[in-house]
Each structure stands twice: as structure tokens, then as C-alpha cells.
Amino acid sequence: MDLLIVESPTKTKTIKKYLGPGYSVTSSVGHIRDLPKSNKAAIDIESGFIPRYEISTNKHKTVKELLSLSKRADTIYLATDPDREGEAIAWHIAEILREAGFSSKKMKRVTFNEITKTAVNEALKNPGAIDENLRQAQEARRVLDRLVGYDLSGIIWKKVRYGLSAGRVQSPALRILVTREKEIRAFIPDVYWAITADLQCKNSDVLTFNCSEDFKILTQDVATGETEEEKLVNREKAVASAQKRISDIVAKAKKGSWSISNIKETPRTRKPYAPFTTSTLQQAASSRLGFSPSRTMRTAQKLYEGGHITYMRTDSVTLSKDALADIKKTIINTYGEKNYEARTYTSRSKNAQEAHEAVRPSQLSQKTAGTTDDQKRLYELIWARTMSSQMIAATLKNTRITASITEQKIPDFTLTGSQVLDPGWLLADTGARSEDVELPQLSIGDTLTCKGAHDEQKETAPPGRYSEAGLVKELEKRGIGRPSTYASIIKTIQDRGYVEKEGRSLKPTDTGEVVSDFLEMHFGEYISDTFTAEMEDELDEIARGERDYTKTLTEFYTPFAKDVKAKEKLDKATDLGEADPDMKCPECDKGMIIKLAKTGRFLSCKTFPECSGARTLEGKELEPPKETGEDCPKCGPEAKPRAKTHGKLIEREGRFGKFISCNNYPKCKFIKEDPEEAAKKKTGISCPMCNKGEMMERNGRFGPFYSCTEYPDCKNAIKTKPTGEICAHKRDDKDGTKCGALMMLGTKTIPERCSDKTCPNHRPDKLTKEKSAK
């Protein structure tokens, strides 16, 4: 019996179908070892940046199962994903097996770019060894991100607010968004006019023509003068002059005799796009389907694990010879031979891993695939892009019609349109097709009748905020991050509260701006485009075996650590400068300063904490937190050991409603919910873990959950509402004793299940299958 180890449990189901009875297939469920959390000592810097890995807390059972299965295996195939992360996971599994006494000769590395029977069997026929360079590149990235994140986040905690973070790649991404936001605020619009004429042709169609002359008043050209008043006067004169000229054009347009003076038809071709890379897939899914990058990657992962598409983390645009042959056959059968054209594409990235294929369907003749609506829509997008990449260009015709008044001296008016003559690749990728603008058949000299002329004053718009797709494109263009990291970067800056989504746009929050400005002012070199891109190149060089791991980290970390240490005495970054002198403290009538809180910017009394007067930026008075009259149980006068400053409990307003906390926060983190709010959320069901508290509803980052009222002393927490029943399943791993955990609400098919994930009754459907098998 041979053992095949993959990353995902979903993938095992697909692969088992392709292998005979001589194989056992299991999964590591992702990484099984990692650096200890929140511990810089996890890396031995002095010895050459050696990471001290440990088995992840939730992976001990998985490791035990891997060791057990490995004992019965003749050969162990490490079949994790074909990228840096996959290579690292394979190495970690091999290290654990070697430490348990397994021979390295027993372990073989296999990779496949798609989960098909042919690809899996071909990989097993040609096993290799773990790519140490690729593995070391991942380790360098992991160590580098930990060191940078740990040191920069420590500074941010002290100078901005506890719990925030900074990172080697997330901080440059945030800086891009903040820079754009500042450009939007600093934007001064220019005035311009759109002049149109509604002209009727002989066949009764009324067409709207646009004036060809540009009537724009550039602010920097007209806003001249020594004083603001002089600048305003000069601007008003320029606007008045333009309006006089525009009124003259409109009046003459209404009275003049119009005719067609020119018709210009220009044929053009539109070539198909290259097959999808990770980043172009994220961009297209965002603009076409409205998917976030993380949603796209989750969906693509499921399609890959189901054997429907090739590996989705790639920066290559190449397709295999076999795939190209299948694409040709499918195009000829579906769209005809005349629409097929063999094409090759070159990656824009100099570090593209050409050994991988682009993202494409595994079965090219299959136009739809997937089990959910998201999977089906994303698959169809991938199929369309793959097919269209090997088809002829679309042929279009652009038409420009010019109308003039012969007896009056006014600018010409024009009308443009486009028409698809031969769709070519647009037959396959219909979503990329824009609507035709059909124009009537007109000839030079045809007379036109004016049915109306209009002018509209407008202002130029500021640059737009980045969408998620736009930010991915920008990160790729600047060489920041890699395709596999874009989704996590964007998710992180949103989870940290640095960025909010407004529609499809990403807008930095006040906290995001303050953190970004602080980092740019004091650590600008390390979050610059050049530095970040060069570091990515160096990591790629390690992957290719062209650069030394220890030397690379030493050259970076030595000066970086010195810079961080030198900045430890900086002032707090939450004081954002003086407020308007007219804004006075509502409590003591003294001056105010702009400060940053979790909820954003506000005005605080200069004498705080002596005076707690506060206002909004607009000047509205803010009420200070109300004291409850209780001492803090953790740092009040009765607390042991006694604190230097006795804490008092105050009411606060949080993301999830009212709660009560210590006024010494963040030094003291005692929190309790508002009694009235808490009473509504209690279930009346006793906690079986501590036998003191009861289970109550709470809200977290991922939605509602239920936990013990004795938290943090009791950390019992479950996902859904408890039913009040106790799980009576007899546990073989606990000497046959009953489980004893709370039962909770399940799904439509499984109405009730155990809240303990390690209990077989947590998945009663699985338990039933196991009993049936026995």
C-alpha cells in the first residue's frame, strides 16, 4: 500500500477516484507546522535566521494520523500544491516523518498542475525530490514577514493604538490607497462645457452631435493674482468670456443650415486577451462578476480541487501542447475552423514561473462545471478566456460623421459610432463584447435640420478610488507582492479597519491614513515601491538558487532593526495637530487638538486628561463616557495585587453595542457587557465546562456565536445556539466515557450536533457512514 498526502480534504475525494486499491489518500489540511504566534524568539537571528517551528495547536491529531498511515505505507508520496507554499508543506511533513524515524528514501515528491486521471498517474510515474530552493524562498518570505510585522506592529501599537498592525506588503498597498485619497482631496476641478446639437436627417432620425471645439477653463491658467479676491475676479472673467462664445455658438447652431461635410470610416481589429493568470483572473472576476479577490480564490480553489481547472496560483500565460490541441478541436467543432488561430503569449512578469500553465479548464470540451452558482460563473469565465485566446481577432468599423454650417463661422459638430463586422474571438467571450453604436446610412452633402442646441457647464472629476480589481492591477504593475498574496493583502487591510468598501471602491479610514502617514514619515524606505519590488525579486532569486538565504535576510534586517530601535522615542501619532482656534473646549473653553480614536478623528481638549471635553470635527459636543459608580475588579482598590491607578468602570459604545470597561484601558482590559444588553442575550443554559456561568449570544468578526458568561476565566464557546442537551456519545479516545459537551443547532439535514469538534457526533452524518462501513 502506498500513501499519497495532499493539502486539502476535498482534493482527496477527487484523487481517490483515479487511483486503484493499492493507494491510500489523505490530507494535511494545509500547513501542519508554523512559527509560534506573537513570539519574535521563534526565529534564531544570531544563528542565521533559523526558524523554530512547532506543530500548530489544531494539527496534533492530523500529525498523529499521518504517522499512523505512514507506518503502513511502502512509499509516501508528498503531493502538495506545485508552488512555494506547497513545497514548504511537503518539507514540513517530511521533517516530521524523518524525526519519527522514517527514511528519506521512502518519501517522494510529486506535483500535478491539474487534478485529472492522466495528470495524477503521470506524476506518480515521474516522482522527484523536494525543491530546497523553492522551499527556502517560502521560508525566507515567512521569516521576513514575521520580523517586519513584529517590529513595525510593535511601533504602531505604541504610537497609534494597541492591536493594529503593519507589514512588509500590506503597508505599501495601504500607502497606494492613501496617496490616491489625498490626490482626490487636493483635486481642484477645471470648468468645461459640453455643447450638443440635435440634428434630424432625411429619414427622420434625430441624432445628437457634439461640438468639436474644447471649451475648458484650466484653474491654474485663470486663477492668477496676488490675493484670493483677484484670483476669483480673474476666474469669473474667464468664465463670462467662455459663456459669451458658447451662447453665440448655440444661437447660430439653432438658425444655421446644416449638412454632412465628412464621413470617415476606419476599420480596426481587436485581439483576444491572454489566458488567465492569478491576477488577471481576480481582475476579470471583479469587473465582470463583482467577486472580491478572496471570493475568487476560494471559488477557484474548489474548482481546482474538484478537478475542473488547472492550478489557480500562477503568473504564467502559457498553455501545454495537449491543451492547445484540445482547444483547437473544441473551437473548430463549436465556432468553425475559420475562427481558429494559434497564438502564443509572453508573460509581463520577468519572474513568471513558466513551468506552470495558465489557469484553464481541465476538460476543455466541458463548457460548464462546478456545484455552486459562484463556481459555475467563474468556470464559464475561465472557459471563455481560454477558448478566445486561440481565436481570430474581432474586426470592427469605427465611423465618424462631421456636420457643418457653411454660412456661419462655428466649430464643426461630430458623431461617432462603432460596429462589429466579424466577431471572431468575441463569439466565445461574449462578456467582453460592447454594444454596437449603429449609425444610419448618410452621405456627404446630405442636409440636416436642427431640432435644438444645448450647452451644459461641467467640472472635471477627481481621480477615482481603486476598486479591488484596480488595486490588484496596480500591485502587479509595481511588483508589490505576488499573485498568490493579492487576495490576502486586500483582506488584511480591510480586516484591520484601515480600509472600507464604498460600493466597489476602497476608501482608507482615518486610522488607515494615520498609520500610513506614520510609516511613510519614519519608515518610508521600507514601504516604497522600489524597496518592496526589489525584495520580491530577491525572494525569487532564492527560489531559483541564485541567492543565499542568510545573506539576504542579514542585509535587510541589520539596518532595519537599527532604524526601528532609533524610532522608539517618537511622539504618539494619534495627536494630529492643532484644531481651528475658533473651536473651544465645551468644558473649560480652552483650545483643542485633533486626535484619532477607534471611530475616527475628533477634537479633544488640550489639557486632557485633566479635562475630558471633546467635539466632533464639525464642532458638535461629545459627551464623555459615563461612570457606573463601580470600581474595576481587576485594578480597583480591592484588586490584588493593587494597581498604581485605581480603575473605574465606564460605559462605552462599541461595534456591537454598549459595553462596560475600565477607564485604564488599554493597560487594564477588563470588559463586561451592559447589563440590559447582556440580559437579552442570555440563553438560560448552564455552561458544562465551568458549571458557574451560562451560555449567552455574542458578536464577533465572523458573526454571532455563543460563549460562557464567565469569560475570560471560562473560554467555552460554540458556533450556534445551544439546545440545552448534553452530548451522550461514548468516546473511544476517552475510555468510553460520555462526551459531555453541549449540543447545538445544526443544519436542515442535521438539526442537532455536538459542539465539540473532536467528537464524532460533531458530524453525525460521518458517524452514520462509519457505523454502516463497520
PDB file of N, CA, C and O in Angstrom, residues 283-347:
ATOM      1  N   GLN A 283      -8.901  40.183 -11.477  1.00  0.00           N
ATOM      2  CA  GLN A 283      -9.372  41.441 -12.051  1.00  0.00           C
ATOM      3  C   GLN A 283     -10.642  41.232 -12.875  1.00  0.00           C
ATOM      4  O   GLN A 283     -11.613  41.983 -12.749  1.00  0.00           O
ATOM      5  N   ALA A 284     -10.640  40.204 -13.724  1.00  0.00           N
ATOM      6  CA  ALA A 284     -11.809  39.952 -14.572  1.00  0.00           C
ATOM      7  C   ALA A 284     -13.015  39.526 -13.739  1.00  0.00           C
ATOM      8  O   ALA A 284     -14.144  39.945 -14.008  1.00  0.00           O
ATOM      9  N   ALA A 285     -12.792  38.699 -12.713  1.00  0.00           N
ATOM     10  CA  ALA A 285     -13.897  38.252 -11.852  1.00  0.00           C
ATOM     11  C   ALA A 285     -14.480  39.423 -11.081  1.00  0.00           C
ATOM     12  O   ALA A 285     -15.687  39.462 -10.801  1.00  0.00           O
ATOM     13  N   SER A 286     -13.645  40.397 -10.738  1.00  0.00           N
ATOM     14  CA  SER A 286     -14.123  41.580 -10.021  1.00  0.00           C
ATOM     15  C   SER A 286     -14.972  42.461 -10.934  1.00  0.00           C
ATOM     16  O   SER A 286     -16.080  42.868 -10.574  1.00  0.00           O
ATOM     17  N   SER A 287     -14.467  42.754 -12.131  1.00  0.00           N
ATOM     18  CA  SER A 287     -15.172  43.674 -13.029  1.00  0.00           C
ATOM     19  C   SER A 287     -16.382  43.031 -13.702  1.00  0.00           C
ATOM     20  O   SER A 287     -17.402  43.675 -13.914  1.00  0.00           O
ATOM     21  N   ARG A 288     -16.293  41.731 -14.004  1.00  0.00           N
ATOM     22  CA  ARG A 288     -17.392  41.055 -14.713  1.00  0.00           C
ATOM     23  C   ARG A 288     -18.417  40.454 -13.770  1.00  0.00           C
ATOM     24  O   ARG A 288     -19.623  40.492 -14.036  1.00  0.00           O
ATOM     25  N   LEU A 289     -17.952  39.845 -12.670  1.00  0.00           N
ATOM     26  CA  LEU A 289     -18.848  39.103 -11.780  1.00  0.00           C
ATOM     27  C   LEU A 289     -19.089  39.787 -10.443  1.00  0.00           C
ATOM     28  O   LEU A 289     -19.945  39.370  -9.676  1.00  0.00           O
ATOM     29  N   GLY A 290     -18.291  40.830 -10.131  1.00  0.00           N
ATOM     30  CA  GLY A 290     -18.434  41.506  -8.843  1.00  0.00           C
ATOM     31  C   GLY A 290     -17.831  40.733  -7.692  1.00  0.00           C
ATOM     32  O   GLY A 290     -18.164  40.972  -6.535  1.00  0.00           O
ATOM     33  N   PHE A 291     -16.910  39.781  -7.972  1.00  0.00           N
ATOM     34  CA  PHE A 291     -16.269  38.984  -6.924  1.00  0.00           C
ATOM     35  C   PHE A 291     -15.096  39.748  -6.323  1.00  0.00           C
ATOM     36  O   PHE A 291     -14.326  40.378  -7.051  1.00  0.00           O
ATOM     37  N   SER A 292     -14.922  39.657  -5.009  1.00  0.00           N
ATOM     38  CA  SER A 292     -13.696  40.158  -4.379  1.00  0.00           C
ATOM     39  C   SER A 292     -12.572  39.176  -4.700  1.00  0.00           C
ATOM     40  O   SER A 292     -12.825  38.004  -5.022  1.00  0.00           O
ATOM     41  N   PRO A 293     -11.296  39.602  -4.622  1.00  0.00           N
ATOM     42  CA  PRO A 293     -10.195  38.668  -4.875  1.00  0.00           C
ATOM     43  C   PRO A 293     -10.233  37.418  -3.997  1.00  0.00           C
ATOM     44  O   PRO A 293      -9.965  36.321  -4.472  1.00  0.00           O
ATOM     45  N   SER A 294     -10.592  37.603  -2.709  1.00  0.00           N
ATOM     46  CA  SER A 294     -10.632  36.437  -1.818  1.00  0.00           C
ATOM     47  C   SER A 294     -11.765  35.486  -2.222  1.00  0.00           C
ATOM     48  O   SER A 294     -11.608  34.263  -2.174  1.00  0.00           O
ATOM     49  N   ARG A 295     -12.891  36.032  -2.652  1.00  0.00           N
ATOM     50  CA  ARG A 295     -14.012  35.195  -3.111  1.00  0.00           C
ATOM     51  C   ARG A 295     -13.623  34.436  -4.385  1.00  0.00           C
ATOM     52  O   ARG A 295     -13.952  33.252  -4.548  1.00  0.00           O
ATOM     53  N   THR A 296     -12.914  35.122  -5.265  1.00  0.00           N
ATOM     54  CA  THR A 296     -12.451  34.486  -6.498  1.00  0.00           C
ATOM     55  C   THR A 296     -11.528  33.314  -6.192  1.00  0.00           C
ATOM     56  O   THR A 296     -11.665  32.225  -6.759  1.00  0.00           O
ATOM     57  N   MET A 297     -10.578  33.532  -5.270  1.00  0.00           N
ATOM     58  CA  MET A 297      -9.599  32.484  -4.958  1.00  0.00           C
ATOM     59  C   MET A 297     -10.250  31.304  -4.234  1.00  0.00           C
ATOM     60  O   MET A 297      -9.883  30.153  -4.465  1.00  0.00           O
ATOM     61  N   ARG A 298     -11.205  31.573  -3.365  1.00  0.00           N
ATOM     62  CA  ARG A 298     -11.924  30.476  -2.692  1.00  0.00           C
ATOM     63  C   ARG A 298     -12.670  29.623  -3.710  1.00  0.00           C
ATOM     64  O   ARG A 298     -12.652  28.385  -3.658  1.00  0.00           O
ATOM     65  N   THR A 299     -13.337  30.299  -4.635  1.00  0.00           N
ATOM     66  CA  THR A 299     -14.118  29.589  -5.654  1.00  0.00           C
ATOM     67  C   THR A 299     -13.201  28.806  -6.590  1.00  0.00           C
ATOM     68  O   THR A 299     -13.483  27.646  -6.925  1.00  0.00           O
ATOM     69  N   ALA A 300     -12.102  29.438  -7.008  1.00  0.00           N
ATOM     70  CA  ALA A 300     -11.146  28.764  -7.898  1.00  0.00           C
ATOM     71  C   ALA A 300     -10.531  27.548  -7.211  1.00  0.00           C
ATOM     72  O   ALA A 300     -10.286  26.523  -7.844  1.00  0.00           O
ATOM     73  N   GLN A 301     -10.277  27.664  -5.901  1.00  0.00           N
ATOM     74  CA  GLN A 301      -9.708  26.546  -5.135  1.00  0.00           C
ATOM     75  C   GLN A 301     -10.647  25.335  -5.195  1.00  0.00           C
ATOM     76  O   GLN A 301     -10.202  24.195  -5.402  1.00  0.00           O
ATOM     77  N   LYS A 302     -11.943  25.587  -5.030  1.00  0.00           N
ATOM     78  CA  LYS A 302     -12.920  24.499  -5.079  1.00  0.00           C
ATOM     79  C   LYS A 302     -12.981  23.881  -6.481  1.00  0.00           C
ATOM     80  O   LYS A 302     -13.101  22.661  -6.629  1.00  0.00           O
ATOM     81  N   LEU A 303     -12.891  24.706  -7.513  1.00  0.00           N
ATOM     82  CA  LEU A 303     -12.898  24.195  -8.883  1.00  0.00           C
ATOM     83  C   LEU A 303     -11.662  23.337  -9.149  1.00  0.00           C
ATOM     84  O   LEU A 303     -11.736  22.288  -9.798  1.00  0.00           O
ATOM     85  N   TYR A 304     -10.521  23.779  -8.620  1.00  0.00           N
ATOM     86  CA  TYR A 304      -9.282  23.009  -8.792  1.00  0.00           C
ATOM     87  C   TYR A 304      -9.360  21.678  -8.055  1.00  0.00           C
ATOM     88  O   TYR A 304      -9.021  20.617  -8.604  1.00  0.00           O
ATOM     89  N   GLU A 305      -9.821  21.740  -6.820  1.00  0.00           N
ATOM     90  CA  GLU A 305      -9.914  20.510  -6.016  1.00  0.00           C
ATOM     91  C   GLU A 305     -10.919  19.530  -6.603  1.00  0.00           C
ATOM     92  O   GLU A 305     -10.789  18.310  -6.421  1.00  0.00           O
ATOM     93  N   GLY A 306     -11.915  20.047  -7.306  1.00  0.00           N
ATOM     94  CA  GLY A 306     -12.902  19.178  -7.942  1.00  0.00           C
ATOM     95  C   GLY A 306     -12.438  18.647  -9.282  1.00  0.00           C
ATOM     96  O   GLY A 306     -13.182  17.920  -9.953  1.00  0.00           O
ATOM     97  N   GLY A 307     -11.211  19.029  -9.699  1.00  0.00           N
ATOM     98  CA  GLY A 307     -10.666  18.543 -10.957  1.00  0.00           C
ATOM     99  C   GLY A 307     -11.150  19.284 -12.180  1.00  0.00           C
ATOM    100  O   GLY A 307     -11.000  18.811 -13.313  1.00  0.00           O
ATOM    101  N   HIS A 308     -11.730  20.492 -11.988  1.00  0.00           N
ATOM    102  CA  HIS A 308     -12.321  21.219 -13.112  1.00  0.00           C
ATOM    103  C   HIS A 308     -11.352  22.184 -13.795  1.00  0.00           C
ATOM    104  O   HIS A 308     -11.519  22.462 -14.982  1.00  0.00           O
ATOM    105  N   ILE A 309     -10.401  22.764 -13.048  1.00  0.00           N
ATOM    106  CA  ILE A 309      -9.451  23.714 -13.647  1.00  0.00           C
ATOM    107  C   ILE A 309      -8.030  23.358 -13.217  1.00  0.00           C
ATOM    108  O   ILE A 309      -7.825  22.610 -12.264  1.00  0.00           O
ATOM    109  N   THR A 310      -7.061  23.941 -13.914  1.00  0.00           N
ATOM    110  CA  THR A 310      -5.664  23.765 -13.537  1.00  0.00           C
ATOM    111  C   THR A 310      -5.368  24.628 -12.308  1.00  0.00           C
ATOM    112  O   THR A 310      -6.208  25.426 -11.872  1.00  0.00           O
ATOM    113  N   TYR A 311      -4.148  24.492 -11.783  1.00  0.00           N
ATOM    114  CA  TYR A 311      -3.793  25.189 -10.542  1.00  0.00           C
ATOM    115  C   TYR A 311      -3.948  26.692 -10.712  1.00  0.00           C
ATOM    116  O   TYR A 311      -3.497  27.267 -11.710  1.00  0.00           O
ATOM    117  N   MET A 312      -4.607  27.323  -9.721  1.00  0.00           N
ATOM    118  CA  MET A 312      -5.039  28.716  -9.900  1.00  0.00           C
ATOM    119  C   MET A 312      -4.047  29.750  -9.382  1.00  0.00           C
ATOM    120  O   MET A 312      -4.306  30.943  -9.483  1.00  0.00           O
ATOM    121  N   ARG A 313      -2.914  29.308  -8.818  1.00  0.00           N
ATOM    122  CA  ARG A 313      -1.903  30.283  -8.391  1.00  0.00           C
ATOM    123  C   ARG A 313      -0.739  30.211  -9.363  1.00  0.00           C
ATOM    124  O   ARG A 313       0.145  29.371  -9.247  1.00  0.00           O
ATOM    125  N   THR A 314      -0.761  31.099 -10.335  1.00  0.00           N
ATOM    126  CA  THR A 314       0.246  31.081 -11.392  1.00  0.00           C
ATOM    127  C   THR A 314       0.375  32.469 -11.998  1.00  0.00           C
ATOM    128  O   THR A 314      -0.589  33.231 -12.024  1.00  0.00           O
ATOM    129  N   ASP A 315       1.562  32.805 -12.480  1.00  0.00           N
ATOM    130  CA  ASP A 315       1.749  34.060 -13.214  1.00  0.00           C
ATOM    131  C   ASP A 315       2.175  33.770 -14.649  1.00  0.00           C
ATOM    132  O   ASP A 315       2.736  34.619 -15.335  1.00  0.00           O
ATOM    133  N   SER A 316       1.901  32.549 -15.114  1.00  0.00           N
ATOM    134  CA  SER A 316       2.253  32.134 -16.470  1.00  0.00           C
ATOM    135  C   SER A 316       1.044  32.260 -17.393  1.00  0.00           C
ATOM    136  O   SER A 316      -0.097  32.028 -16.978  1.00  0.00           O
ATOM    137  N   VAL A 317       1.290  32.601 -18.663  1.00  0.00           N
ATOM    138  CA  VAL A 317       0.210  32.678 -19.660  1.00  0.00           C
ATOM    139  C   VAL A 317       0.350  31.571 -20.702  1.00  0.00           C
ATOM    140  O   VAL A 317      -0.327  31.587 -21.724  1.00  0.00           O
ATOM    141  N   THR A 318       1.223  30.606 -20.456  1.00  0.00           N
ATOM    142  CA  THR A 318       1.453  29.530 -21.418  1.00  0.00           C
ATOM    143  C   THR A 318       0.420  28.416 -21.247  1.00  0.00           C
ATOM    144  O   THR A 318      -0.165  28.237 -20.171  1.00  0.00           O
ATOM    145  N   LEU A 319       0.204  27.660 -22.314  1.00  0.00           N
ATOM    146  CA  LEU A 319      -0.685  26.505 -22.308  1.00  0.00           C
ATOM    147  C   LEU A 319       0.085  25.305 -22.838  1.00  0.00           C
ATOM    148  O   LEU A 319       0.931  25.444 -23.729  1.00  0.00           O
ATOM    149  N   SER A 320      -0.183  24.117 -22.299  1.00  0.00           N
ATOM    150  CA  SER A 320       0.535  22.916 -22.721  1.00  0.00           C
ATOM    151  C   SER A 320       0.154  22.534 -24.156  1.00  0.00           C
ATOM    152  O   SER A 320      -0.901  22.938 -24.667  1.00  0.00           O
ATOM    153  N   LYS A 321       0.993  21.724 -24.795  1.00  0.00           N
ATOM    154  CA  LYS A 321       0.723  21.277 -26.163  1.00  0.00           C
ATOM    155  C   LYS A 321      -0.574  20.478 -26.240  1.00  0.00           C
ATOM    156  O   LYS A 321      -1.360  20.640 -27.175  1.00  0.00           O
ATOM    157  N   ASP A 322      -0.797  19.634 -25.236  1.00  0.00           N
ATOM    158  CA  ASP A 322      -2.025  18.841 -25.218  1.00  0.00           C
ATOM    159  C   ASP A 322      -3.250  19.732 -25.088  1.00  0.00           C
ATOM    160  O   ASP A 322      -4.274  19.508 -25.747  1.00  0.00           O
ATOM    161  N   ALA A 323      -3.134  20.745 -24.229  1.00  0.00           N
ATOM    162  CA  ALA A 323      -4.256  21.668 -24.036  1.00  0.00           C
ATOM    163  C   ALA A 323      -4.536  22.442 -25.317  1.00  0.00           C
ATOM    164  O   ALA A 323      -5.702  22.617 -25.713  1.00  0.00           O
ATOM    165  N   LEU A 324      -3.493  22.906 -25.989  1.00  0.00           N
ATOM    166  CA  LEU A 324      -3.661  23.659 -27.234  1.00  0.00           C
ATOM    167  C   LEU A 324      -4.343  22.811 -28.307  1.00  0.00           C
ATOM    168  O   LEU A 324      -5.184  23.306 -29.065  1.00  0.00           O
ATOM    169  N   ALA A 325      -3.997  21.526 -28.349  1.00  0.00           N
ATOM    170  CA  ALA A 325      -4.628  20.623 -29.325  1.00  0.00           C
ATOM    171  C   ALA A 325      -6.115  20.463 -29.016  1.00  0.00           C
ATOM    172  O   ALA A 325      -6.957  20.476 -29.934  1.00  0.00           O
ATOM    173  N   ASP A 326      -6.456  20.334 -27.717  1.00  0.00           N
ATOM    174  CA  ASP A 326      -7.865  20.193 -27.323  1.00  0.00           C
ATOM    175  C   ASP A 326      -8.643  21.479 -27.583  1.00  0.00           C
ATOM    176  O   ASP A 326      -9.824  21.441 -27.970  1.00  0.00           O
ATOM    177  N   ILE A 327      -7.995  22.615 -27.344  1.00  0.00           N
ATOM    178  CA  ILE A 327      -8.654  23.910 -27.586  1.00  0.00           C
ATOM    179  C   ILE A 327      -8.973  24.059 -29.069  1.00  0.00           C
ATOM    180  O   ILE A 327     -10.084  24.473 -29.450  1.00  0.00           O
ATOM    181  N   LYS A 328      -8.004  23.721 -29.907  1.00  0.00           N
ATOM    182  CA  LYS A 328      -8.212  23.803 -31.358  1.00  0.00           C
ATOM    183  C   LYS A 328      -9.410  22.958 -31.786  1.00  0.00           C
ATOM    184  O   LYS A 328     -10.286  23.420 -32.531  1.00  0.00           O
ATOM    185  N   LYS A 329      -9.468  21.738 -31.287  1.00  0.00           N
ATOM    186  CA  LYS A 329     -10.550  20.824 -31.632  1.00  0.00           C
ATOM    187  C   LYS A 329     -11.905  21.384 -31.187  1.00  0.00           C
ATOM    188  O   LYS A 329     -12.888  21.353 -31.939  1.00  0.00           O
ATOM    189  N   THR A 330     -11.950  21.940 -29.960  1.00  0.00           N
ATOM    190  CA  THR A 330     -13.207  22.479 -29.421  1.00  0.00           C
ATOM    191  C   THR A 330     -13.666  23.701 -30.208  1.00  0.00           C
ATOM    192  O   THR A 330     -14.855  23.858 -30.498  1.00  0.00           O
ATOM    193  N   ILE A 331     -12.728  24.587 -30.562  1.00  0.00           N
ATOM    194  CA  ILE A 331     -13.077  25.803 -31.321  1.00  0.00           C
ATOM    195  C   ILE A 331     -13.628  25.436 -32.695  1.00  0.00           C
ATOM    196  O   ILE A 331     -14.662  25.974 -33.133  1.00  0.00           O
ATOM    197  N   ILE A 332     -12.969  24.510 -33.393  1.00  0.00           N
ATOM    198  CA  ILE A 332     -13.412  24.107 -34.731  1.00  0.00           C
ATOM    199  C   ILE A 332     -14.799  23.486 -34.671  1.00  0.00           C
ATOM    200  O   ILE A 332     -15.669  23.786 -35.500  1.00  0.00           O
ATOM    201  N   ASN A 333     -15.024  22.637 -33.653  1.00  0.00           N
ATOM    202  CA  ASN A 333     -16.332  21.983 -33.517  1.00  0.00           C
ATOM    203  C   ASN A 333     -17.435  22.954 -33.122  1.00  0.00           C
ATOM    204  O   ASN A 333     -18.598  22.784 -33.494  1.00  0.00           O
ATOM    205  N   THR A 334     -17.070  23.993 -32.338  1.00  0.00           N
ATOM    206  CA  THR A 334     -18.086  24.912 -31.799  1.00  0.00           C
ATOM    207  C   THR A 334     -18.297  26.143 -32.682  1.00  0.00           C
ATOM    208  O   THR A 334     -19.437  26.574 -32.902  1.00  0.00           O
ATOM    209  N   TYR A 335     -17.191  26.737 -33.177  1.00  0.00           N
ATOM    210  CA  TYR A 335     -17.289  28.019 -33.886  1.00  0.00           C
ATOM    211  C   TYR A 335     -16.823  27.958 -35.343  1.00  0.00           C
ATOM    212  O   TYR A 335     -16.882  28.966 -36.044  1.00  0.00           O
ATOM    213  N   GLY A 336     -16.344  26.823 -35.776  1.00  0.00           N
ATOM    214  CA  GLY A 336     -15.885  26.703 -37.164  1.00  0.00           C
ATOM    215  C   GLY A 336     -14.396  26.954 -37.289  1.00  0.00           C
ATOM    216  O   GLY A 336     -13.800  27.729 -36.535  1.00  0.00           O
ATOM    217  N   GLU A 337     -13.788  26.307 -38.296  1.00  0.00           N
ATOM    218  CA  GLU A 337     -12.328  26.386 -38.459  1.00  0.00           C
ATOM    219  C   GLU A 337     -11.844  27.798 -38.769  1.00  0.00           C
ATOM    220  O   GLU A 337     -10.746  28.192 -38.400  1.00  0.00           O
ATOM    221  N   LYS A 338     -12.676  28.599 -39.437  1.00  0.00           N
ATOM    222  CA  LYS A 338     -12.246  29.952 -39.816  1.00  0.00           C
ATOM    223  C   LYS A 338     -12.000  30.855 -38.606  1.00  0.00           C
ATOM    224  O   LYS A 338     -11.298  31.856 -38.692  1.00  0.00           O
ATOM    225  N   ASN A 339     -12.573  30.505 -37.457  1.00  0.00           N
ATOM    226  CA  ASN A 339     -12.394  31.328 -36.253  1.00  0.00           C
ATOM    227  C   ASN A 339     -11.222  30.888 -35.379  1.00  0.00           C
ATOM    228  O   ASN A 339     -10.950  31.509 -34.356  1.00  0.00           O
ATOM    229  N   TYR A 340     -10.521  29.823 -35.794  1.00  0.00           N
ATOM    230  CA  TYR A 340      -9.359  29.358 -35.016  1.00  0.00           C
ATOM    231  C   TYR A 340      -8.076  30.024 -35.508  1.00  0.00           C
ATOM    232  O   TYR A 340      -7.858  30.202 -36.700  1.00  0.00           O
ATOM    233  N   GLU A 341      -7.241  30.426 -34.566  1.00  0.00           N
ATOM    234  CA  GLU A 341      -5.894  30.938 -34.896  1.00  0.00           C
ATOM    235  C   GLU A 341      -4.957  30.612 -33.738  1.00  0.00           C
ATOM    236  O   GLU A 341      -5.195  31.011 -32.596  1.00  0.00           O
ATOM    237  N   ALA A 342      -3.891  29.874 -34.022  1.00  0.00           N
ATOM    238  CA  ALA A 342      -2.910  29.520 -32.994  1.00  0.00           C
ATOM    239  C   ALA A 342      -2.188  30.777 -32.530  1.00  0.00           C
ATOM    240  O   ALA A 342      -1.695  31.560 -33.353  1.00  0.00           O
ATOM    241  N   ARG A 343      -2.129  30.972 -31.216  1.00  0.00           N
ATOM    242  CA  ARG A 343      -1.489  32.166 -30.661  1.00  0.00           C
ATOM    243  C   ARG A 343      -0.598  31.789 -29.486  1.00  0.00           C
ATOM    244  O   ARG A 343      -0.891  30.843 -28.748  1.00  0.00           O
ATOM    245  N   THR A 344       0.495  32.531 -29.325  1.00  0.00           N
ATOM    246  CA  THR A 344       1.355  32.376 -28.147  1.00  0.00           C
ATOM    247  C   THR A 344       1.421  33.716 -27.426  1.00  0.00           C
ATOM    248  O   THR A 344       1.295  34.778 -28.048  1.00  0.00           O
ATOM    249  N   TYR A 345       1.602  33.660 -26.116  1.00  0.00           N
ATOM    250  CA  TYR A 345       1.621  34.866 -25.288  1.00  0.00           C
ATOM    251  C   TYR A 345       2.863  34.871 -24.413  1.00  0.00           C
ATOM    252  O   TYR A 345       3.373  33.810 -24.023  1.00  0.00           O
ATOM    253  N   THR A 346       3.341  36.066 -24.101  1.00  0.00           N
ATOM    254  CA  THR A 346       4.514  36.226 -23.245  1.00  0.00           C
ATOM    255  C   THR A 346       4.093  36.906 -21.960  1.00  0.00           C
ATOM    256  O   THR A 346       3.369  37.910 -21.986  1.00  0.00           O
ATOM    257  N   SER A 347       4.555  36.367 -20.844  1.00  0.00           N
ATOM    258  CA  SER A 347       4.206  36.947 -19.549  1.00  0.00           C
ATOM    259  C   SER A 347       4.848  38.304 -19.386  1.00  0.00           C
ATOM    260  O   SER A 347       5.983  38.539 -19.804  1.00  0.00           O
TER     261      SER A 347
END
